[in-house]
Tab-separated table of C-alpha atoms in Angstrom:
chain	number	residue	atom	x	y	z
X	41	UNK	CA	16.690	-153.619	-142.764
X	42	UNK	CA	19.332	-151.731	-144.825
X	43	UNK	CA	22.220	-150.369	-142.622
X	44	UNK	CA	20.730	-146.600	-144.455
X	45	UNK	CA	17.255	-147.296	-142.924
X	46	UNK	CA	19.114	-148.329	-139.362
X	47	UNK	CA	21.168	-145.349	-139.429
X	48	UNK	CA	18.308	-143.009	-139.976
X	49	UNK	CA	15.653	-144.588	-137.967
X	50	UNK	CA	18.594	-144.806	-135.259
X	51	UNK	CA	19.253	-140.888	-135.309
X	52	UNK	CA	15.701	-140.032	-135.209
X	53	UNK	CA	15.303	-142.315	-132.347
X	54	UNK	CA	17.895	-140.503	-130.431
X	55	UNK	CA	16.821	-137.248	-131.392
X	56	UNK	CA	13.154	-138.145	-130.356
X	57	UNK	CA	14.481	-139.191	-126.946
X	58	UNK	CA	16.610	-136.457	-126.197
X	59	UNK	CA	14.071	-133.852	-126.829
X	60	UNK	CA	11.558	-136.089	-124.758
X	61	UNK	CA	14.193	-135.287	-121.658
X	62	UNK	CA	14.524	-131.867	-122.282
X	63	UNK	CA	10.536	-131.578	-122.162
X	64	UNK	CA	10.652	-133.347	-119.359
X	65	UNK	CA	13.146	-130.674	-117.776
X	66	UNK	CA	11.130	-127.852	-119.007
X	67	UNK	CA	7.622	-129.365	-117.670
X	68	UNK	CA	9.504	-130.344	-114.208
X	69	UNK	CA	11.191	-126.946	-113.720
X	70	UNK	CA	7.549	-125.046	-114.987
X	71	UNK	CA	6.127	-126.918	-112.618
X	72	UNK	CA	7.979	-126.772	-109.555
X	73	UNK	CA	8.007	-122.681	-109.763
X	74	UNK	CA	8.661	-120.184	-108.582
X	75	UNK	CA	12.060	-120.810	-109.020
X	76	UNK	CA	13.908	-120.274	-105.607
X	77	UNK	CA	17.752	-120.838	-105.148
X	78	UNK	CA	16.585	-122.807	-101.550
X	79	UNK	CA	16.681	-126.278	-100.560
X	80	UNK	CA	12.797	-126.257	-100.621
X	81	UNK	CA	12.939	-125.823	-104.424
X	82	UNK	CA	15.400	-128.487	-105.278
X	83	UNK	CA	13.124	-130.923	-103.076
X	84	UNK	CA	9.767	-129.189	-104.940
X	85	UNK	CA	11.236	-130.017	-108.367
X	86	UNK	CA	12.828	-133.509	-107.639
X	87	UNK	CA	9.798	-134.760	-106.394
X	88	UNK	CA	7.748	-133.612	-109.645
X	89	UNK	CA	7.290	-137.041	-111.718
X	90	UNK	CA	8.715	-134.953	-115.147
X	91	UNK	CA	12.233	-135.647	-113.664
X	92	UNK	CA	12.522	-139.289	-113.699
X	93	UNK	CA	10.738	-139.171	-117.328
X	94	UNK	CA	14.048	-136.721	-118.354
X	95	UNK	CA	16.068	-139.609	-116.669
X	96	UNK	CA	14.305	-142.410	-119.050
X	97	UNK	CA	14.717	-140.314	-121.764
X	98	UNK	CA	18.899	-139.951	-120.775
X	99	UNK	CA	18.646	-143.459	-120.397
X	100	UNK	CA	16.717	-144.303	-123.922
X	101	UNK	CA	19.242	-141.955	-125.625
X	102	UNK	CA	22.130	-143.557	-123.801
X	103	UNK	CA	21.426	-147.131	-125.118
X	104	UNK	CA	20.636	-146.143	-128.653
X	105	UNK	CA	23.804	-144.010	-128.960
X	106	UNK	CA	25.668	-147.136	-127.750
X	107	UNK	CA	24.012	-149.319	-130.582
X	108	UNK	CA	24.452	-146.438	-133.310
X	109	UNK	CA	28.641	-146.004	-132.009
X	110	UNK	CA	28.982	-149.472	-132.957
X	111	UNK	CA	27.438	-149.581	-136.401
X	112	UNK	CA	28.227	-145.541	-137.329
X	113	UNK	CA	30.473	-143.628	-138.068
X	114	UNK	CA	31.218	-141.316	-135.237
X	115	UNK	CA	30.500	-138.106	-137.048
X	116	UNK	CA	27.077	-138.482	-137.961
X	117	UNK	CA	26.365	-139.846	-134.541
X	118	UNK	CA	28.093	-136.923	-132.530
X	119	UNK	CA	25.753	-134.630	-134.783
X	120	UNK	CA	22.511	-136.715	-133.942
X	121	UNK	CA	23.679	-136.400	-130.353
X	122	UNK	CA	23.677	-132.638	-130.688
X	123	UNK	CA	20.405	-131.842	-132.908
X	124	UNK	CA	17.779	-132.565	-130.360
X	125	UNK	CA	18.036	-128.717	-130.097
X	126	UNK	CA	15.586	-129.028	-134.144
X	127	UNK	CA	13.353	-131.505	-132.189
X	128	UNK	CA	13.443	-128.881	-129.207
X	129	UNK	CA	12.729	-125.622	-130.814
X	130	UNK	CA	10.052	-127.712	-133.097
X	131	UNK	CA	8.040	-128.413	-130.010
X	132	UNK	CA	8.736	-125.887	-128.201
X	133	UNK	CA	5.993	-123.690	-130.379
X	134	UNK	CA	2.815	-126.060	-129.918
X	135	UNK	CA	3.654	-127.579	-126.123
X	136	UNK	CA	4.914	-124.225	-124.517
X	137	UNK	CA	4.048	-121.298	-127.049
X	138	UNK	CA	7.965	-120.114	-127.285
X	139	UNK	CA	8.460	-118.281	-130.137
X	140	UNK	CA	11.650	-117.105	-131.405
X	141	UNK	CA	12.858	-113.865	-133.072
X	142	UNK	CA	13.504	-113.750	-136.641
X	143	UNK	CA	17.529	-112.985	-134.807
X	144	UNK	CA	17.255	-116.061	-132.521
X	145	UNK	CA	16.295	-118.309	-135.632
X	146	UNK	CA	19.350	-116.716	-137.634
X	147	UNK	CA	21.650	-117.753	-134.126
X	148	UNK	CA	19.994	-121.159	-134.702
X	149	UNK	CA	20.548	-121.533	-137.822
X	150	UNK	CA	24.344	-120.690	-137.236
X	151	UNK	CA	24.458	-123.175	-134.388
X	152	UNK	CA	23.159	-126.284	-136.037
X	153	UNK	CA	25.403	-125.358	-138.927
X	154	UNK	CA	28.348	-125.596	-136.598
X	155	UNK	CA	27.223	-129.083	-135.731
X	156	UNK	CA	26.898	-130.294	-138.927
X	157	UNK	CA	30.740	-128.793	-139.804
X	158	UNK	CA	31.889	-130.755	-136.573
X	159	UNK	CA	30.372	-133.923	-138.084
X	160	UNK	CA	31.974	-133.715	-141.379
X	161	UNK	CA	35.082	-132.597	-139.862
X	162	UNK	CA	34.984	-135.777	-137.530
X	163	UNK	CA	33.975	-138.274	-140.470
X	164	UNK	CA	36.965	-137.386	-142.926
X	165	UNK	CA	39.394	-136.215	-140.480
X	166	UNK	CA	42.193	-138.789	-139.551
X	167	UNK	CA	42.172	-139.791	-136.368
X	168	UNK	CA	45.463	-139.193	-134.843
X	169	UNK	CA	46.241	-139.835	-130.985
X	170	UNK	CA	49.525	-137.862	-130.221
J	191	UNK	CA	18.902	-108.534	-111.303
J	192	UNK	CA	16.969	-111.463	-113.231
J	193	UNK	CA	19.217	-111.774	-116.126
J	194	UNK	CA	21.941	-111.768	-113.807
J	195	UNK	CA	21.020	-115.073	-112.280
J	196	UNK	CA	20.437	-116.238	-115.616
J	197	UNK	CA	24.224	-115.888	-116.803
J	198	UNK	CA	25.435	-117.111	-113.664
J	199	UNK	CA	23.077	-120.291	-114.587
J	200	UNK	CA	24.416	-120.487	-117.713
J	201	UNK	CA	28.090	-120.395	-116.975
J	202	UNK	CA	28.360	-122.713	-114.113
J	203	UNK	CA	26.063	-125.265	-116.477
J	204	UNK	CA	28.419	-124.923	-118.924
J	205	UNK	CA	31.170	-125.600	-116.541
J	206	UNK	CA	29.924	-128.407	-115.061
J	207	UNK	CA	29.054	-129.992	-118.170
J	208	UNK	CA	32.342	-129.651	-119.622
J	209	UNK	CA	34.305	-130.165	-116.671
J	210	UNK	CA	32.498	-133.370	-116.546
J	211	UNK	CA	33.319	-134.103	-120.144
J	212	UNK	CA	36.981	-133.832	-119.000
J	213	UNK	CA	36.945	-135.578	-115.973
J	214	UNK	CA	35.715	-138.895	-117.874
J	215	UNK	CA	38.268	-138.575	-120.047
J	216	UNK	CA	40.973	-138.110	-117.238
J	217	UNK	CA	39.093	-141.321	-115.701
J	218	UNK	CA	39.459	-142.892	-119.050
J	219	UNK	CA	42.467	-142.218	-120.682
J	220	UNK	CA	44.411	-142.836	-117.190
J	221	UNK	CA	45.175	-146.622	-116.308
J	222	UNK	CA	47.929	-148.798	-118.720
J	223	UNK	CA	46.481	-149.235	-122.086
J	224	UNK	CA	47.041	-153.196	-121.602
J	225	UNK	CA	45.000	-153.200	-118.376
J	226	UNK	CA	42.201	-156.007	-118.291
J	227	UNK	CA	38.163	-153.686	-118.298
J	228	UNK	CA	38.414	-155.273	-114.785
J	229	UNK	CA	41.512	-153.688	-113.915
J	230	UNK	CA	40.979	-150.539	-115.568
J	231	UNK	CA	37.227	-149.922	-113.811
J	232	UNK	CA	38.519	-150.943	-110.404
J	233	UNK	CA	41.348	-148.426	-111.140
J	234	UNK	CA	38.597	-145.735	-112.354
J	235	UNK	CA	36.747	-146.268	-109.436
J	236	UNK	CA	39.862	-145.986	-106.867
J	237	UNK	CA	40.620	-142.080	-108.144
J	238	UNK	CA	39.163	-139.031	-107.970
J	239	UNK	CA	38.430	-138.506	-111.680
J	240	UNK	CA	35.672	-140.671	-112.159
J	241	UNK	CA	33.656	-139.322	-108.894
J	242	UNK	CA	34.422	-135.934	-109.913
J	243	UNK	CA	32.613	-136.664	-113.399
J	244	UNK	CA	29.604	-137.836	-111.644
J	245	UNK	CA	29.556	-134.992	-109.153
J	246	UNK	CA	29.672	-132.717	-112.123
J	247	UNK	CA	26.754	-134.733	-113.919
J	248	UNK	CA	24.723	-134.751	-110.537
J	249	UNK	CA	25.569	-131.096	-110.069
J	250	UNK	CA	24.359	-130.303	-113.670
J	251	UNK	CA	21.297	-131.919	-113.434
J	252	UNK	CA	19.795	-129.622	-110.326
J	253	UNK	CA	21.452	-126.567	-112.176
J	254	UNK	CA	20.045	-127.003	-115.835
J	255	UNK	CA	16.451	-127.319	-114.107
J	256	UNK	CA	17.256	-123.801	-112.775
J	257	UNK	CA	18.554	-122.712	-115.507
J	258	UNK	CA	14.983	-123.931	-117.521
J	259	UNK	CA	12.858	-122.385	-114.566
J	260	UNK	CA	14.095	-118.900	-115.943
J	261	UNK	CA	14.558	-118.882	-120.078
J	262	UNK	CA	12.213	-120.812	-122.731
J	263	UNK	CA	13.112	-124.557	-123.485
J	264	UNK	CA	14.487	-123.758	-127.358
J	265	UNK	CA	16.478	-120.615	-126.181
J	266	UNK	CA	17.893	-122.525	-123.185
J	267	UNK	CA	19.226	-125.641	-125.487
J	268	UNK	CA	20.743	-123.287	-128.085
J	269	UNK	CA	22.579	-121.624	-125.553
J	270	UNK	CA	23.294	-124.726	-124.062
J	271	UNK	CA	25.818	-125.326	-127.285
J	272	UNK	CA	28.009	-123.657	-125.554
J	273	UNK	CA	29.521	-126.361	-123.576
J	274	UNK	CA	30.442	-128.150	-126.992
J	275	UNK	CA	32.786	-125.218	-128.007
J	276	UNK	CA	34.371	-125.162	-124.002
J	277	UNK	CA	35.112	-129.086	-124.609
J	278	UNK	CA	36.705	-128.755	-127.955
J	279	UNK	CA	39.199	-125.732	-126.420
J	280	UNK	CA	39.829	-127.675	-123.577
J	281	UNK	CA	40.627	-130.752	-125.439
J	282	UNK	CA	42.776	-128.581	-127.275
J	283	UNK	CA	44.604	-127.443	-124.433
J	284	UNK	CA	44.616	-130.637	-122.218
J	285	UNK	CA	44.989	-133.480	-124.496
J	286	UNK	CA	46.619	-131.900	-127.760
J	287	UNK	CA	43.612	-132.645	-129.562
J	288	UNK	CA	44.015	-131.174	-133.238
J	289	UNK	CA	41.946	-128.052	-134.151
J	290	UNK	CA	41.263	-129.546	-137.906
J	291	UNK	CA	40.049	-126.655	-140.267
J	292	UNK	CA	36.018	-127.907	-140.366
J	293	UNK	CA	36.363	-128.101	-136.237
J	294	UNK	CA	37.446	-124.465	-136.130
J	295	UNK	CA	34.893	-123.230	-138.541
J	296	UNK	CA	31.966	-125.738	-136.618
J	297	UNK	CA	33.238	-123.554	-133.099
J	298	UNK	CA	33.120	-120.002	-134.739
J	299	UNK	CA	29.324	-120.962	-136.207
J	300	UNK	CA	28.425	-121.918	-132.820
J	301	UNK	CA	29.740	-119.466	-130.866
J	302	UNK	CA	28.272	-117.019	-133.193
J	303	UNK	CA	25.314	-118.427	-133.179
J	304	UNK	CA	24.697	-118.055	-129.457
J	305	UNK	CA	26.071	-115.146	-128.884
J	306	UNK	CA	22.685	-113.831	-131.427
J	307	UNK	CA	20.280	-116.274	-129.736
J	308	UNK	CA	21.553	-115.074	-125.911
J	309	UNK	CA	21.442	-111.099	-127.149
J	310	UNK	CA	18.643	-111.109	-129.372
Protein backbone atom coordinates (compact mmCIF):
# COMPACT_ATOMS: atom_id res chain seq x y z
CA UNK A 1 0.00 0.00 0.00
CA UNK A 2 1.40 3.51 -0.72
CA UNK A 3 2.18 5.48 2.53
CA UNK A 4 -0.73 8.22 0.58
CA UNK A 5 -3.34 5.37 0.59
CA UNK A 6 -2.25 4.49 4.49
CA UNK A 7 -2.48 7.97 5.47
CA UNK A 8 -5.90 8.47 4.05
CA UNK A 9 -7.48 5.21 4.74
CA UNK A 10 -5.85 5.81 8.35
CA UNK A 11 -7.70 9.28 8.88
CA UNK A 12 -10.92 8.05 7.66
CA UNK A 13 -10.60 5.18 9.95
CA UNK A 14 -10.24 7.43 12.86
CA UNK A 15 -12.76 9.73 11.83
CA UNK A 16 -15.25 6.77 11.29
CA UNK A 17 -14.53 5.64 14.85
CA UNK A 18 -14.76 8.72 16.58
CA UNK A 19 -18.08 9.63 15.23
CA UNK A 20 -19.17 5.91 15.98
CA UNK A 21 -18.49 7.03 19.91
CA UNK A 22 -20.13 10.11 19.75
CA UNK A 23 -23.34 8.18 18.34
CA UNK A 24 -22.93 6.02 20.81
CA UNK A 25 -23.08 9.00 23.45
CA UNK A 26 -25.97 10.53 21.77
CA UNK A 27 -28.06 7.07 21.52
CA UNK A 28 -26.96 6.28 25.35
CA UNK A 29 -27.87 9.73 26.72
CA UNK A 30 -31.42 9.68 24.30
CA UNK A 31 -31.99 6.74 25.78
CA UNK A 32 -31.49 6.94 29.32
CA UNK A 33 -33.88 10.26 29.47
CA UNK A 34 -35.20 12.25 31.01
CA UNK A 35 -32.14 13.68 31.87
CA UNK A 36 -31.98 14.09 35.77
CA UNK A 37 -28.86 15.55 37.63
CA UNK A 38 -29.51 12.31 40.32
CA UNK A 39 -27.61 9.31 40.99
CA UNK A 40 -30.53 7.28 39.43
CA UNK A 41 -29.68 8.82 36.03
CA UNK A 42 -26.00 8.26 35.98
CA UNK A 43 -26.83 4.47 36.92
CA UNK A 44 -29.91 4.61 34.05
CA UNK A 45 -27.40 5.74 31.41
CA UNK A 46 -24.29 3.60 32.41
CA UNK A 47 -26.15 0.63 32.28
CA UNK A 48 -27.53 1.41 28.59
CA UNK A 49 -25.26 -0.95 26.23
CA UNK A 50 -24.54 2.47 23.80
CA UNK A 51 -21.86 3.35 26.47
CA UNK A 52 -19.44 0.62 26.25
CA UNK A 53 -19.90 0.84 22.24
CA UNK A 54 -18.61 4.84 22.78
CA UNK A 55 -15.79 3.13 24.87
CA UNK A 56 -14.81 0.67 21.77
CA UNK A 57 -15.04 3.35 19.61
CA UNK A 58 -12.37 5.57 22.16
CA UNK A 59 -10.55 2.53 22.13
CA UNK A 60 -10.56 1.88 18.08
CA UNK A 61 -9.62 5.58 17.68
CA UNK A 62 -6.96 5.31 20.34
CA UNK A 63 -4.99 2.48 18.57
CA UNK A 64 -5.25 3.89 15.10
CA UNK A 65 -4.07 7.36 16.21
CA UNK A 66 -1.10 5.51 17.79
CA UNK A 67 -0.29 3.73 14.37
CA UNK A 68 -0.97 7.05 12.27
CA UNK A 69 1.59 9.24 15.12
CA UNK A 70 4.18 6.94 14.10
CA UNK A 71 3.99 7.05 10.33
CA UNK A 72 2.40 10.95 10.11
CA UNK A 73 3.14 13.88 10.46
CA UNK A 74 1.56 15.28 13.53
CA UNK A 75 -0.44 17.98 11.85
CA UNK A 76 -2.55 16.13 9.66
CA UNK A 77 -3.17 13.67 12.42
CA UNK A 78 -4.16 16.31 15.17
CA UNK A 79 -6.70 17.56 12.38
CA UNK A 80 -8.12 13.93 11.73
CA UNK A 81 -8.37 13.74 15.50
CA UNK A 82 -10.55 16.83 15.50
CA UNK A 83 -12.91 16.38 12.26
CA UNK A 84 -15.12 13.66 13.53
CA UNK A 85 -17.32 16.78 14.18
CA UNK A 86 -17.91 16.42 9.49
CA UNK A 87 -18.62 12.69 10.22
CA UNK A 88 -20.91 13.94 13.21
CA UNK A 89 -22.99 16.63 11.72
CA UNK A 90 -23.15 14.21 8.42
CA UNK A 91 -25.06 11.68 10.42
CA UNK A 92 -26.53 13.52 12.56
CA UNK A 93 -29.34 14.45 9.67
CA UNK A 94 -30.43 10.75 8.67
CA UNK A 95 -29.89 8.87 12.36
CA UNK A 96 -31.38 11.73 14.60
CA UNK A 97 -33.13 14.34 12.18
CA UNK A 98 -30.83 17.43 13.57
CA UNK A 99 -30.80 19.99 11.29
CA UNK A 100 -28.77 22.99 11.45
CA UNK A 101 -29.37 26.70 10.65
CA UNK A 102 -28.01 28.18 7.63
CA UNK A 103 -25.92 30.39 10.94
CA UNK A 104 -24.88 27.13 12.68
CA UNK A 105 -23.43 25.75 9.27
CA UNK A 106 -21.56 29.22 8.74
CA UNK A 107 -20.13 28.59 12.77
CA UNK A 108 -19.17 25.17 11.32
CA UNK A 109 -17.71 26.09 8.64
CA UNK A 110 -15.51 28.60 10.72
CA UNK A 111 -14.68 25.85 13.17
CA UNK A 112 -13.35 23.18 10.90
CA UNK A 113 -11.45 25.95 9.19
CA UNK A 114 -9.71 26.65 12.45
CA UNK A 115 -8.68 23.02 12.53
CA UNK A 116 -7.36 22.83 9.37
CA UNK A 117 -5.13 26.32 10.17
CA UNK A 118 -3.94 24.42 13.42
CA UNK A 119 -2.78 21.54 11.19
CA UNK A 120 -0.82 23.53 8.80
CA UNK A 121 0.45 25.62 11.49
CA UNK A 122 1.67 22.36 13.33
CA UNK A 123 3.19 20.70 10.04
CA UNK A 124 5.56 23.72 9.01
CA UNK A 125 6.04 25.22 12.29
CA UNK A 126 9.45 24.39 14.02
CA UNK A 127 9.20 22.65 16.86
CA UNK A 128 10.91 24.42 19.58
CA UNK A 129 10.87 23.19 23.37
CA UNK A 130 11.95 26.28 25.50
CA UNK B 1 -33.77 27.74 33.42
CA UNK B 2 -32.96 24.96 30.67
CA UNK B 3 -30.31 26.76 28.85
CA UNK B 4 -28.88 27.53 32.03
CA UNK B 5 -27.98 23.96 32.81
CA UNK B 6 -26.84 23.71 29.43
CA UNK B 7 -23.88 26.35 29.83
CA UNK B 8 -23.06 25.09 33.08
CA UNK B 9 -22.68 21.59 31.06
CA UNK B 10 -20.73 23.06 28.69
CA UNK B 11 -18.21 24.87 30.80
CA UNK B 12 -17.37 22.33 33.35
CA UNK B 13 -16.94 19.78 30.08
CA UNK B 14 -14.72 22.02 28.77
CA UNK B 15 -12.87 22.24 31.97
CA UNK B 16 -12.51 18.92 32.62
CA UNK B 17 -11.39 18.11 29.29
CA UNK B 18 -8.74 20.55 29.26
CA UNK B 19 -7.73 20.32 32.69
CA UNK B 20 -7.19 16.78 31.85
CA UNK B 21 -5.18 17.69 28.80
CA UNK B 22 -2.89 19.51 31.29
CA UNK B 23 -2.67 17.22 33.91
CA UNK B 24 -1.09 14.49 31.42
CA UNK B 25 1.21 16.74 30.44
CA UNK B 26 2.23 17.72 34.10
CA UNK B 27 2.34 13.72 34.52
CA UNK B 28 4.44 13.65 31.46
CA UNK B 29 6.74 16.26 31.18
CA UNK B 30 7.65 15.78 35.09
CA UNK B 31 10.27 12.92 35.89
CA UNK B 32 14.29 13.36 34.56
CA UNK B 33 14.36 13.23 30.87
CA UNK B 34 17.03 10.24 31.21
CA UNK B 35 14.65 8.20 33.39
CA UNK B 36 14.20 4.46 32.15
CA UNK B 37 9.76 4.16 30.77
CA UNK B 38 9.98 2.00 33.97
CA UNK B 39 11.13 4.65 36.09
CA UNK B 40 9.27 7.36 34.63
CA UNK B 41 5.61 5.34 34.84
CA UNK B 42 6.30 4.21 38.39
CA UNK B 43 7.11 7.93 39.01
CA UNK B 44 3.74 8.96 37.05
CA UNK B 45 1.89 6.70 38.97
CA UNK B 46 3.39 7.82 42.56
CA UNK B 47 1.95 11.70 42.00
CA UNK B 48 -1.03 13.30 41.84
CA UNK B 49 -0.92 14.42 38.19
CA UNK B 50 -1.57 11.37 36.51
CA UNK B 51 -4.76 10.41 38.84
CA UNK B 52 -5.95 13.81 38.47
CA UNK B 53 -5.96 13.30 34.51
CA UNK B 54 -7.98 10.25 34.86
CA UNK B 55 -10.39 11.75 37.37
CA UNK B 56 -10.89 14.49 34.87
CA UNK B 57 -11.40 11.87 31.92
CA UNK B 58 -13.81 9.78 34.24
CA UNK B 59 -15.50 13.00 35.30
CA UNK B 60 -15.93 14.04 31.59
CA UNK B 61 -17.33 11.06 30.49
CA UNK B 62 -20.67 11.18 32.95
CA UNK B 63 -20.77 15.03 32.14
CA UNK B 64 -20.60 15.01 28.20
CA UNK B 65 -23.58 12.34 28.37
CA UNK B 66 -25.44 15.17 30.19
CA UNK B 67 -24.39 17.53 28.27
CA UNK B 68 -25.82 15.26 24.94
CA UNK B 69 -29.13 14.49 26.96
CA UNK B 70 -29.93 18.32 26.46
CA UNK B 71 -28.50 19.80 22.84
CA UNK B 72 -28.41 17.80 19.34
CA UNK B 73 -25.28 15.52 18.69
CA UNK B 74 -23.70 18.02 15.73
CA UNK B 75 -24.40 21.23 17.83
CA UNK B 76 -22.98 19.59 20.98
CA UNK B 77 -19.49 18.50 19.13
CA UNK B 78 -19.08 21.94 17.52
CA UNK B 79 -19.36 23.49 20.69
CA UNK B 80 -17.35 20.97 22.08
CA UNK B 81 -14.23 22.78 20.05
CA UNK B 82 -14.04 24.76 22.62
CA UNK B 83 -11.80 22.83 24.81
CA UNK B 84 -9.13 22.90 21.88
CA UNK B 85 -8.86 26.78 22.09
CA UNK B 86 -8.75 26.49 26.39
CA UNK B 87 -5.67 23.94 25.80
CA UNK B 88 -3.79 26.03 23.37
CA UNK B 89 -4.13 29.31 25.99
CA UNK B 90 -3.24 27.27 28.68
CA UNK B 91 -0.30 25.79 27.03
CA UNK B 92 0.50 29.20 26.35
CA UNK B 93 0.45 30.24 29.76
CA UNK B 94 1.79 27.06 31.54
CA UNK B 95 4.39 25.67 29.36
CA UNK B 96 5.53 28.75 27.12
CA UNK B 97 4.18 27.09 24.25
CA UNK B 98 4.57 29.55 21.14
CA UNK B 99 1.38 31.20 19.76
CA UNK B 100 2.75 30.75 15.92
CA UNK B 101 0.72 33.10 13.52
CA UNK B 102 -1.54 29.99 11.77
CA UNK B 103 -2.25 28.81 15.68
CA UNK B 104 -3.65 32.24 16.49
CA UNK B 105 -5.68 32.57 13.39
CA UNK B 106 -6.89 28.46 13.82
CA UNK B 107 -8.17 29.84 17.72
CA UNK B 108 -9.97 33.08 16.46
CA UNK B 109 -11.86 30.73 13.57
CA UNK B 110 -12.86 28.50 16.25
CA UNK B 111 -13.86 30.57 18.75
CA UNK B 112 -15.82 32.42 16.25
CA UNK B 113 -17.21 29.72 15.00
CA UNK B 114 -18.88 28.60 18.21
CA UNK B 115 -19.75 31.47 19.51
CA UNK B 116 -22.42 31.46 15.97
CA UNK B 117 -23.21 27.75 16.39
CA UNK B 118 -23.98 28.25 20.50
CA UNK B 119 -26.13 31.72 19.64
CA UNK B 120 -27.65 30.87 16.51
Amino acid sequence: MSLKKFYLLGFVVLIAFDTFSQVCFKMAATHADPFMIDMAWVLRVLGEVWVYGAIVGYIGAFLTWMTLLRHAPVGPAFAASHLEVVGVMIISVPLFGESLSAWQMFGAALVVAGVICLAVGETSAPHVHP
Amino acid sequence: MNSLLIVTLWVLNILVDSGGHFAFKLAAVEPAADATTLEHWRHMLGRPWLWLGIFCFVGEFVLWLAFLSLVPLAQGVLLGMMSIVVVMIGGRIVFKEHFTRPRIVGMLLIVAGVAIVGVA
